[in-house]
Amino acid sequence: MKVLFNRNRGKIVGGTMGLVVALLLIFAWPLLLIFFLVLAGVFVGGVFDAGRRVGHFFDRIFPEGRSTRGRSRNPDSSD
């Protein structure tokens, strides 16, 4: 066994490293994706918790003249 390892040390170490990388790719990527999506959800939730900032942001995007806030959504109604 010692002779086999001494003659093929590079192959054995390379194969072992390949196995380790493969296992990390299989098991770590889903965990990293879940971690990233949880962080994104926390960020979006924080933005919605700060309602004034969101309202101000939309007021800047849609100026007062074009805003439909407070108007009826039904175009046939007479306000």
PDB file of N, CA and C in Angstrom:
ATOM      1  N   MET A   1       0.835  -1.189   0.000  1.00  0.00           N
ATOM      2  CA  MET A   1       0.000   0.000   0.000  1.00  0.00           C
ATOM      3  C   MET A   1       0.877   1.250   0.000  1.00  0.00           C
ATOM      4  N   LYS A   2       1.970   1.207   0.769  1.00  0.00           N
ATOM      5  CA  LYS A   2       2.881   2.341   0.840  1.00  0.00           C
ATOM      6  C   LYS A   2       3.533   2.602  -0.515  1.00  0.00           C
ATOM      7  N   VAL A   3       3.862   1.536  -1.210  1.00  0.00           N
ATOM      8  CA  VAL A   3       4.483   1.663  -2.530  1.00  0.00           C
ATOM      9  C   VAL A   3       3.491   2.292  -3.504  1.00  0.00           C
ATOM     10  N   LEU A   4       2.239   1.866  -3.438  1.00  0.00           N
ATOM     11  CA  LEU A   4       1.196   2.421  -4.305  1.00  0.00           C
ATOM     12  C   LEU A   4       1.026   3.917  -4.056  1.00  0.00           C
ATOM     13  N   PHE A   5       1.018   4.312  -2.791  1.00  0.00           N
ATOM     14  CA  PHE A   5       0.877   5.735  -2.467  1.00  0.00           C
ATOM     15  C   PHE A   5       2.092   6.532  -2.925  1.00  0.00           C
ATOM     16  N   ASN A   6       3.279   6.006  -2.715  1.00  0.00           N
ATOM     17  CA  ASN A   6       4.492   6.726  -3.113  1.00  0.00           C
ATOM     18  C   ASN A   6       4.584   6.894  -4.623  1.00  0.00           C
ATOM     19  N   ARG A   7       4.152   5.914  -5.385  1.00  0.00           N
ATOM     20  CA  ARG A   7       4.223   5.998  -6.848  1.00  0.00           C
ATOM     21  C   ARG A   7       3.135   6.898  -7.430  1.00  0.00           C
ATOM     22  N   ASN A   8       2.009   7.000  -6.757  1.00  0.00           N
ATOM     23  CA  ASN A   8       0.862   7.731  -7.304  1.00  0.00           C
ATOM     24  C   ASN A   8       0.379   8.829  -6.358  1.00  0.00           C
ATOM     25  N   ARG A   9       1.278   9.463  -5.675  1.00  0.00           N
ATOM     26  CA  ARG A   9       0.908  10.471  -4.681  1.00  0.00           C
ATOM     27  C   ARG A   9       0.104  11.609  -5.321  1.00  0.00           C
ATOM     28  N   GLY A  10       0.548  12.120  -6.456  1.00  0.00           N
ATOM     29  CA  GLY A  10      -0.148  13.228  -7.117  1.00  0.00           C
ATOM     30  C   GLY A  10      -1.560  12.862  -7.529  1.00  0.00           C
ATOM     31  N   LYS A  11      -1.730  11.657  -8.062  1.00  0.00           N
ATOM     32  CA  LYS A  11      -3.063  11.213  -8.479  1.00  0.00           C
ATOM     33  C   LYS A  11      -3.998  11.073  -7.285  1.00  0.00           C
ATOM     34  N   ILE A  12      -3.477  10.520  -6.207  1.00  0.00           N
ATOM     35  CA  ILE A  12      -4.309  10.318  -5.020  1.00  0.00           C
ATOM     36  C   ILE A  12      -4.683  11.658  -4.392  1.00  0.00           C
ATOM     37  N   VAL A  13      -3.717  12.552  -4.257  1.00  0.00           N
ATOM     38  CA  VAL A  13      -4.002  13.874  -3.682  1.00  0.00           C
ATOM     39  C   VAL A  13      -4.940  14.654  -4.602  1.00  0.00           C
ATOM     40  N   GLY A  14      -4.695  14.604  -5.916  1.00  0.00           N
ATOM     41  CA  GLY A  14      -5.563  15.305  -6.866  1.00  0.00           C
ATOM     42  C   GLY A  14      -6.981  14.763  -6.864  1.00  0.00           C
ATOM     43  N   GLY A  15      -7.105  13.442  -6.812  1.00  0.00           N
ATOM     44  CA  GLY A  15      -8.438  12.835  -6.755  1.00  0.00           C
ATOM     45  C   GLY A  15      -9.174  13.190  -5.479  1.00  0.00           C
ATOM     46  N   THR A  16      -8.448  13.206  -4.368  1.00  0.00           N
ATOM     47  CA  THR A  16      -9.057  13.578  -3.088  1.00  0.00           C
ATOM     48  C   THR A  16      -9.504  15.035  -3.102  1.00  0.00           C
ATOM     49  N   MET A  17      -8.657  15.904  -3.646  1.00  0.00           N
ATOM     50  CA  MET A  17      -9.034  17.324  -3.729  1.00  0.00           C
ATOM     51  C   MET A  17     -10.243  17.515  -4.650  1.00  0.00           C
ATOM     52  N   GLY A  18     -10.284  16.771  -5.750  1.00  0.00           N
ATOM     53  CA  GLY A  18     -11.444  16.831  -6.637  1.00  0.00           C
ATOM     54  C   GLY A  18     -12.715  16.389  -5.942  1.00  0.00           C
ATOM     55  N   LEU A  19     -12.609  15.345  -5.134  1.00  0.00           N
ATOM     56  CA  LEU A  19     -13.766  14.873  -4.370  1.00  0.00           C
ATOM     57  C   LEU A  19     -14.229  15.929  -3.377  1.00  0.00           C
ATOM     58  N   VAL A  20     -13.290  16.560  -2.698  1.00  0.00           N
ATOM     59  CA  VAL A  20     -13.636  17.606  -1.723  1.00  0.00           C
ATOM     60  C   VAL A  20     -14.329  18.772  -2.424  1.00  0.00           C
ATOM     61  N   VAL A  21     -13.792  19.211  -3.560  1.00  0.00           N
ATOM     62  CA  VAL A  21     -14.402  20.323  -4.301  1.00  0.00           C
ATOM     63  C   VAL A  21     -15.791  19.928  -4.793  1.00  0.00           C
ATOM     64  N   ALA A  22     -15.944  18.702  -5.291  1.00  0.00           N
ATOM     65  CA  ALA A  22     -17.253  18.243  -5.761  1.00  0.00           C
ATOM     66  C   ALA A  22     -18.272  18.229  -4.623  1.00  0.00           C
ATOM     67  N   LEU A  23     -17.871  17.748  -3.466  1.00  0.00           N
ATOM     68  CA  LEU A  23     -18.790  17.725  -2.322  1.00  0.00           C
ATOM     69  C   LEU A  23     -19.156  19.134  -1.877  1.00  0.00           C
ATOM     70  N   LEU A  24     -18.190  20.043  -1.912  1.00  0.00           N
ATOM     71  CA  LEU A  24     -18.495  21.432  -1.560  1.00  0.00           C
ATOM     72  C   LEU A  24     -19.474  22.042  -2.554  1.00  0.00           C
ATOM     73  N   LEU A  25     -19.284  21.756  -3.841  1.00  0.00           N
ATOM     74  CA  LEU A  25     -20.203  22.294  -4.843  1.00  0.00           C
ATOM     75  C   LEU A  25     -21.607  21.733  -4.662  1.00  0.00           C
ATOM     76  N   ILE A  26     -21.690  20.456  -4.361  1.00  0.00           N
ATOM     77  CA  ILE A  26     -23.004  19.829  -4.213  1.00  0.00           C
ATOM     78  C   ILE A  26     -23.716  20.330  -2.959  1.00  0.00           C
ATOM     79  N   PHE A  27     -23.007  20.432  -1.856  1.00  0.00           N
ATOM     80  CA  PHE A  27     -23.661  20.760  -0.593  1.00  0.00           C
ATOM     81  C   PHE A  27     -23.591  22.231  -0.214  1.00  0.00           C
ATOM     82  N   ALA A  28     -22.589  22.955  -0.659  1.00  0.00           N
ATOM     83  CA  ALA A  28     -22.427  24.341  -0.220  1.00  0.00           C
ATOM     84  C   ALA A  28     -23.221  25.318  -1.070  1.00  0.00           C
ATOM     85  N   TRP A  29     -23.346  25.095  -2.384  1.00  0.00           N
ATOM     86  CA  TRP A  29     -24.049  26.066  -3.222  1.00  0.00           C
ATOM     87  C   TRP A  29     -25.503  26.257  -2.812  1.00  0.00           C
ATOM     88  N   PRO A  30     -26.257  25.200  -2.545  1.00  0.00           N
ATOM     89  CA  PRO A  30     -27.629  25.447  -2.082  1.00  0.00           C
ATOM     90  C   PRO A  30     -27.677  26.236  -0.775  1.00  0.00           C
ATOM     91  N   LEU A  31     -26.738  25.968   0.119  1.00  0.00           N
ATOM     92  CA  LEU A  31     -26.709  26.715   1.377  1.00  0.00           C
ATOM     93  C   LEU A  31     -26.375  28.181   1.137  1.00  0.00           C
ATOM     94  N   LEU A  32     -25.433  28.443   0.245  1.00  0.00           N
ATOM     95  CA  LEU A  32     -25.102  29.830  -0.081  1.00  0.00           C
ATOM     96  C   LEU A  32     -26.279  30.530  -0.749  1.00  0.00           C
ATOM     97  N   LEU A  33     -26.995  29.825  -1.618  1.00  0.00           N
ATOM     98  CA  LEU A  33     -28.171  30.409  -2.266  1.00  0.00           C
ATOM     99  C   LEU A  33     -29.248  30.731  -1.239  1.00  0.00           C
ATOM    100  N   ILE A  34     -29.501  29.826  -0.325  1.00  0.00           N
ATOM    101  CA  ILE A  34     -30.491  30.077   0.727  1.00  0.00           C
ATOM    102  C   ILE A  34     -30.064  31.268   1.574  1.00  0.00           C
ATOM    103  N   PHE A  35     -28.798  31.332   1.947  1.00  0.00           N
ATOM    104  CA  PHE A  35     -28.284  32.446   2.739  1.00  0.00           C
ATOM    105  C   PHE A  35     -28.463  33.766   1.994  1.00  0.00           C
ATOM    106  N   PHE A  36     -28.138  33.800   0.706  1.00  0.00           N
ATOM    107  CA  PHE A  36     -28.281  35.013  -0.095  1.00  0.00           C
ATOM    108  C   PHE A  36     -29.744  35.432  -0.202  1.00  0.00           C
ATOM    109  N   LEU A  37     -30.641  34.482  -0.434  1.00  0.00           N
ATOM    110  CA  LEU A  37     -32.062  34.817  -0.564  1.00  0.00           C
ATOM    111  C   LEU A  37     -32.651  35.295   0.759  1.00  0.00           C
ATOM    112  N   VAL A  38     -32.210  34.737   1.871  1.00  0.00           N
ATOM    113  CA  VAL A  38     -32.672  35.218   3.178  1.00  0.00           C
ATOM    114  C   VAL A  38     -32.208  36.651   3.396  1.00  0.00           C
ATOM    115  N   LEU A  39     -30.952  36.948   3.069  1.00  0.00           N
ATOM    116  CA  LEU A  39     -30.456  38.321   3.204  1.00  0.00           C
ATOM    117  C   LEU A  39     -31.223  39.282   2.301  1.00  0.00           C
ATOM    118  N   ALA A  40     -31.530  38.852   1.081  1.00  0.00           N
ATOM    119  CA  ALA A  40     -32.308  39.697   0.176  1.00  0.00           C
ATOM    120  C   ALA A  40     -33.705  39.940   0.746  1.00  0.00           C
ATOM    121  N   GLY A  41     -34.318  38.921   1.330  1.00  0.00           N
ATOM    122  CA  GLY A  41     -35.634  39.079   1.939  1.00  0.00           C
ATOM    123  C   GLY A  41     -35.609  40.025   3.127  1.00  0.00           C
ATOM    124  N   VAL A  42     -34.573  39.942   3.937  1.00  0.00           N
ATOM    125  CA  VAL A  42     -34.439  40.856   5.074  1.00  0.00           C
ATOM    126  C   VAL A  42     -34.277  42.289   4.575  1.00  0.00           C
ATOM    127  N   PHE A  43     -33.496  42.477   3.523  1.00  0.00           N
ATOM    128  CA  PHE A  43     -33.301  43.816   2.965  1.00  0.00           C
ATOM    129  C   PHE A  43     -34.612  44.377   2.422  1.00  0.00           C
ATOM    130  N   VAL A  44     -35.343  43.591   1.646  1.00  0.00           N
ATOM    131  CA  VAL A  44     -36.617  44.054   1.085  1.00  0.00           C
ATOM    132  C   VAL A  44     -37.616  44.316   2.203  1.00  0.00           C
ATOM    133  N   GLY A  45     -37.656  43.466   3.208  1.00  0.00           N
ATOM    134  CA  GLY A  45     -38.552  43.687   4.343  1.00  0.00           C
ATOM    135  C   GLY A  45     -38.216  44.958   5.095  1.00  0.00           C
ATOM    136  N   GLY A  46     -36.934  45.257   5.236  1.00  0.00           N
ATOM    137  CA  GLY A  46     -36.521  46.501   5.888  1.00  0.00           C
ATOM    138  C   GLY A  46     -36.947  47.721   5.106  1.00  0.00           C
ATOM    139  N   VAL A  47     -36.909  47.620   3.785  1.00  0.00           N
ATOM    140  CA  VAL A  47     -37.357  48.741   2.951  1.00  0.00           C
ATOM    141  C   VAL A  47     -38.851  48.956   3.138  1.00  0.00           C
ATOM    142  N   PHE A  48     -39.634  47.885   3.179  1.00  0.00           N
ATOM    143  CA  PHE A  48     -41.072  48.038   3.348  1.00  0.00           C
ATOM    144  C   PHE A  48     -41.449  48.445   4.767  1.00  0.00           C
ATOM    145  N   ASP A  49     -40.617  48.116   5.753  1.00  0.00           N
ATOM    146  CA  ASP A  49     -40.870  48.577   7.116  1.00  0.00           C
ATOM    147  C   ASP A  49     -40.723  50.087   7.220  1.00  0.00           C
ATOM    148  N   ALA A  50     -39.842  50.644   6.446  1.00  0.00           N
ATOM    149  CA  ALA A  50     -39.643  52.093   6.432  1.00  0.00           C
ATOM    150  C   ALA A  50     -40.574  52.675   5.371  1.00  0.00           C
ATOM    151  N   GLY A  51     -41.854  52.684   5.657  1.00  0.00           N
ATOM    152  CA  GLY A  51     -42.875  53.076   4.691  1.00  0.00           C
ATOM    153  C   GLY A  51     -42.711  54.468   4.132  1.00  0.00           C
ATOM    154  N   ARG A  52     -42.259  55.398   4.933  1.00  0.00           N
ATOM    155  CA  ARG A  52     -42.098  56.767   4.447  1.00  0.00           C
ATOM    156  C   ARG A  52     -41.061  56.835   3.346  1.00  0.00           C
ATOM    157  N   ARG A  53     -39.985  56.104   3.518  1.00  0.00           N
ATOM    158  CA  ARG A  53     -38.940  56.125   2.489  1.00  0.00           C
ATOM    159  C   ARG A  53     -39.462  55.543   1.183  1.00  0.00           C
ATOM    160  N   VAL A  54     -40.260  54.481   1.270  1.00  0.00           N
ATOM    161  CA  VAL A  54     -40.805  53.880   0.059  1.00  0.00           C
ATOM    162  C   VAL A  54     -41.778  54.843  -0.600  1.00  0.00           C
ATOM    163  N   GLY A  55     -42.630  55.468   0.205  1.00  0.00           N
ATOM    164  CA  GLY A  55     -43.570  56.439  -0.345  1.00  0.00           C
ATOM    165  C   GLY A  55     -42.857  57.608  -0.989  1.00  0.00           C
ATOM    166  N   HIS A  56     -41.821  58.096  -0.352  1.00  0.00           N
ATOM    167  CA  HIS A  56     -41.044  59.201  -0.910  1.00  0.00           C
ATOM    168  C   HIS A  56     -40.358  58.778  -2.203  1.00  0.00           C
ATOM    169  N   PHE A  57     -39.866  57.557  -2.230  1.00  0.00           N
ATOM    170  CA  PHE A  57     -39.212  57.034  -3.430  1.00  0.00           C
ATOM    171  C   PHE A  57     -40.199  56.997  -4.594  1.00  0.00           C
ATOM    172  N   PHE A  58     -41.417  56.493  -4.355  1.00  0.00           N
ATOM    173  CA  PHE A  58     -42.402  56.430  -5.433  1.00  0.00           C
ATOM    174  C   PHE A  58     -42.911  57.816  -5.810  1.00  0.00           C
ATOM    175  N   ASP A  59     -42.966  58.735  -4.861  1.00  0.00           N
ATOM    176  CA  ASP A  59     -43.357  60.103  -5.193  1.00  0.00           C
ATOM    177  C   ASP A  59     -42.330  60.765  -6.097  1.00  0.00           C
ATOM    178  N   ARG A  60     -41.070  60.438  -5.927  1.00  0.00           N
ATOM    179  CA  ARG A  60     -40.044  60.993  -6.817  1.00  0.00           C
ATOM    180  C   ARG A  60     -40.134  60.369  -8.207  1.00  0.00           C
ATOM    181  N   ILE A  61     -40.450  59.086  -8.275  1.00  0.00           N
ATOM    182  CA  ILE A  61     -40.549  58.426  -9.579  1.00  0.00           C
ATOM    183  C   ILE A  61     -41.803  58.885 -10.316  1.00  0.00           C
ATOM    184  N   PHE A  62     -42.914  58.956  -9.608  1.00  0.00           N
ATOM    185  CA  PHE A  62     -44.183  59.364 -10.208  1.00  0.00           C
ATOM    186  C   PHE A  62     -44.588  60.696  -9.590  1.00  0.00           C
ATOM    187  N   PRO A  63     -44.320  61.807 -10.266  1.00  0.00           N
ATOM    188  CA  PRO A  63     -44.641  63.124  -9.698  1.00  0.00           C
ATOM    189  C   PRO A  63     -46.136  63.285  -9.434  1.00  0.00           C
ATOM    190  N   GLU A  64     -46.474  64.312  -8.661  1.00  0.00           N
ATOM    191  CA  GLU A  64     -47.849  64.534  -8.200  1.00  0.00           C
ATOM    192  C   GLU A  64     -48.842  64.623  -9.351  1.00  0.00           C
ATOM    193  N   GLY A  65     -48.467  65.248 -10.433  1.00  0.00           N
ATOM    194  CA  GLY A  65     -49.393  65.420 -11.553  1.00  0.00           C
ATOM    195  C   GLY A  65     -49.808  64.113 -12.191  1.00  0.00           C
ATOM    196  N   ARG A  66     -48.960  63.116 -12.143  1.00  0.00           N
ATOM    197  CA  ARG A  66     -49.252  61.843 -12.785  1.00  0.00           C
ATOM    198  C   ARG A  66     -49.710  60.786 -11.794  1.00  0.00           C
ATOM    199  N   SER A  67     -49.748  61.108 -10.522  1.00  0.00           N
ATOM    200  CA  SER A  67     -50.095  60.136  -9.501  1.00  0.00           C
ATOM    201  C   SER A  67     -51.570  59.786  -9.577  1.00  0.00           C
ATOM    202  N   THR A  68     -51.890  58.524  -9.376  1.00  0.00           N
ATOM    203  CA  THR A  68     -53.287  58.086  -9.353  1.00  0.00           C
ATOM    204  C   THR A  68     -53.744  57.831  -7.926  1.00  0.00           C
ATOM    205  N   ARG A  69     -52.922  58.227  -6.954  1.00  0.00           N
ATOM    206  CA  ARG A  69     -53.285  58.006  -5.562  1.00  0.00           C
ATOM    207  C   ARG A  69     -54.494  58.869  -5.218  1.00  0.00           C
ATOM    208  N   GLY A  70     -55.472  58.268  -4.596  1.00  0.00           N
ATOM    209  CA  GLY A  70     -56.651  59.001  -4.181  1.00  0.00           C
ATOM    210  C   GLY A  70     -57.727  59.042  -5.254  1.00  0.00           C
ATOM    211  N   ARG A  71     -57.416  58.647  -6.450  1.00  0.00           N
ATOM    212  CA  ARG A  71     -58.412  58.612  -7.513  1.00  0.00           C
ATOM    213  C   ARG A  71     -59.027  57.226  -7.592  1.00  0.00           C
ATOM    214  N   SER A  72     -60.183  57.167  -8.179  1.00  0.00           N
ATOM    215  CA  SER A  72     -60.843  55.889  -8.369  1.00  0.00           C
ATOM    216  C   SER A  72     -60.118  55.104  -9.455  1.00  0.00           C
ATOM    217  N   ARG A  73     -60.074  53.813  -9.305  1.00  0.00           N
ATOM    218  CA  ARG A  73     -59.433  52.979 -10.317  1.00  0.00           C
ATOM    219  C   ARG A  73     -60.373  52.714 -11.487  1.00  0.00           C
ATOM    220  N   ASN A  74     -61.634  52.967 -11.314  1.00  0.00           N
ATOM    221  CA  ASN A  74     -62.600  52.727 -12.369  1.00  0.00           C
ATOM    222  C   ASN A  74     -62.679  53.968 -13.256  1.00  0.00           C
ATOM    223  N   PRO A  75     -62.277  53.877 -14.533  1.00  0.00           N
ATOM    224  CA  PRO A  75     -62.283  55.068 -15.386  1.00  0.00           C
ATOM    225  C   PRO A  75     -63.685  55.560 -15.723  1.00  0.00           C
ATOM    226  N   ASP A  76     -64.706  54.716 -15.555  1.00  0.00           N
ATOM    227  CA  ASP A  76     -66.067  55.127 -15.882  1.00  0.00           C
ATOM    228  C   ASP A  76     -66.728  55.900 -14.754  1.00  0.00           C
ATOM    229  N   SER A  77     -66.162  55.882 -13.566  1.00  0.00           N
ATOM    230  CA  SER A  77     -66.786  56.583 -12.447  1.00  0.00           C
ATOM    231  C   SER A  77     -66.528  58.075 -12.575  1.00  0.00           C
ATOM    232  N   SER A  78     -67.450  58.861 -12.096  1.00  0.00           N
ATOM    233  CA  SER A  78     -67.302  60.322 -12.160  1.00  0.00           C
ATOM    234  C   SER A  78     -66.955  60.833 -10.778  1.00  0.00           C
ATOM    235  N   ASP A  79     -65.683  61.166 -10.573  1.00  0.00           N
ATOM    236  CA  ASP A  79     -65.216  61.695  -9.286  1.00  0.00           C
ATOM    237  C   ASP A  79     -65.311  63.192  -9.273  1.00  0.00           C
TER     238      ASP A  79
END
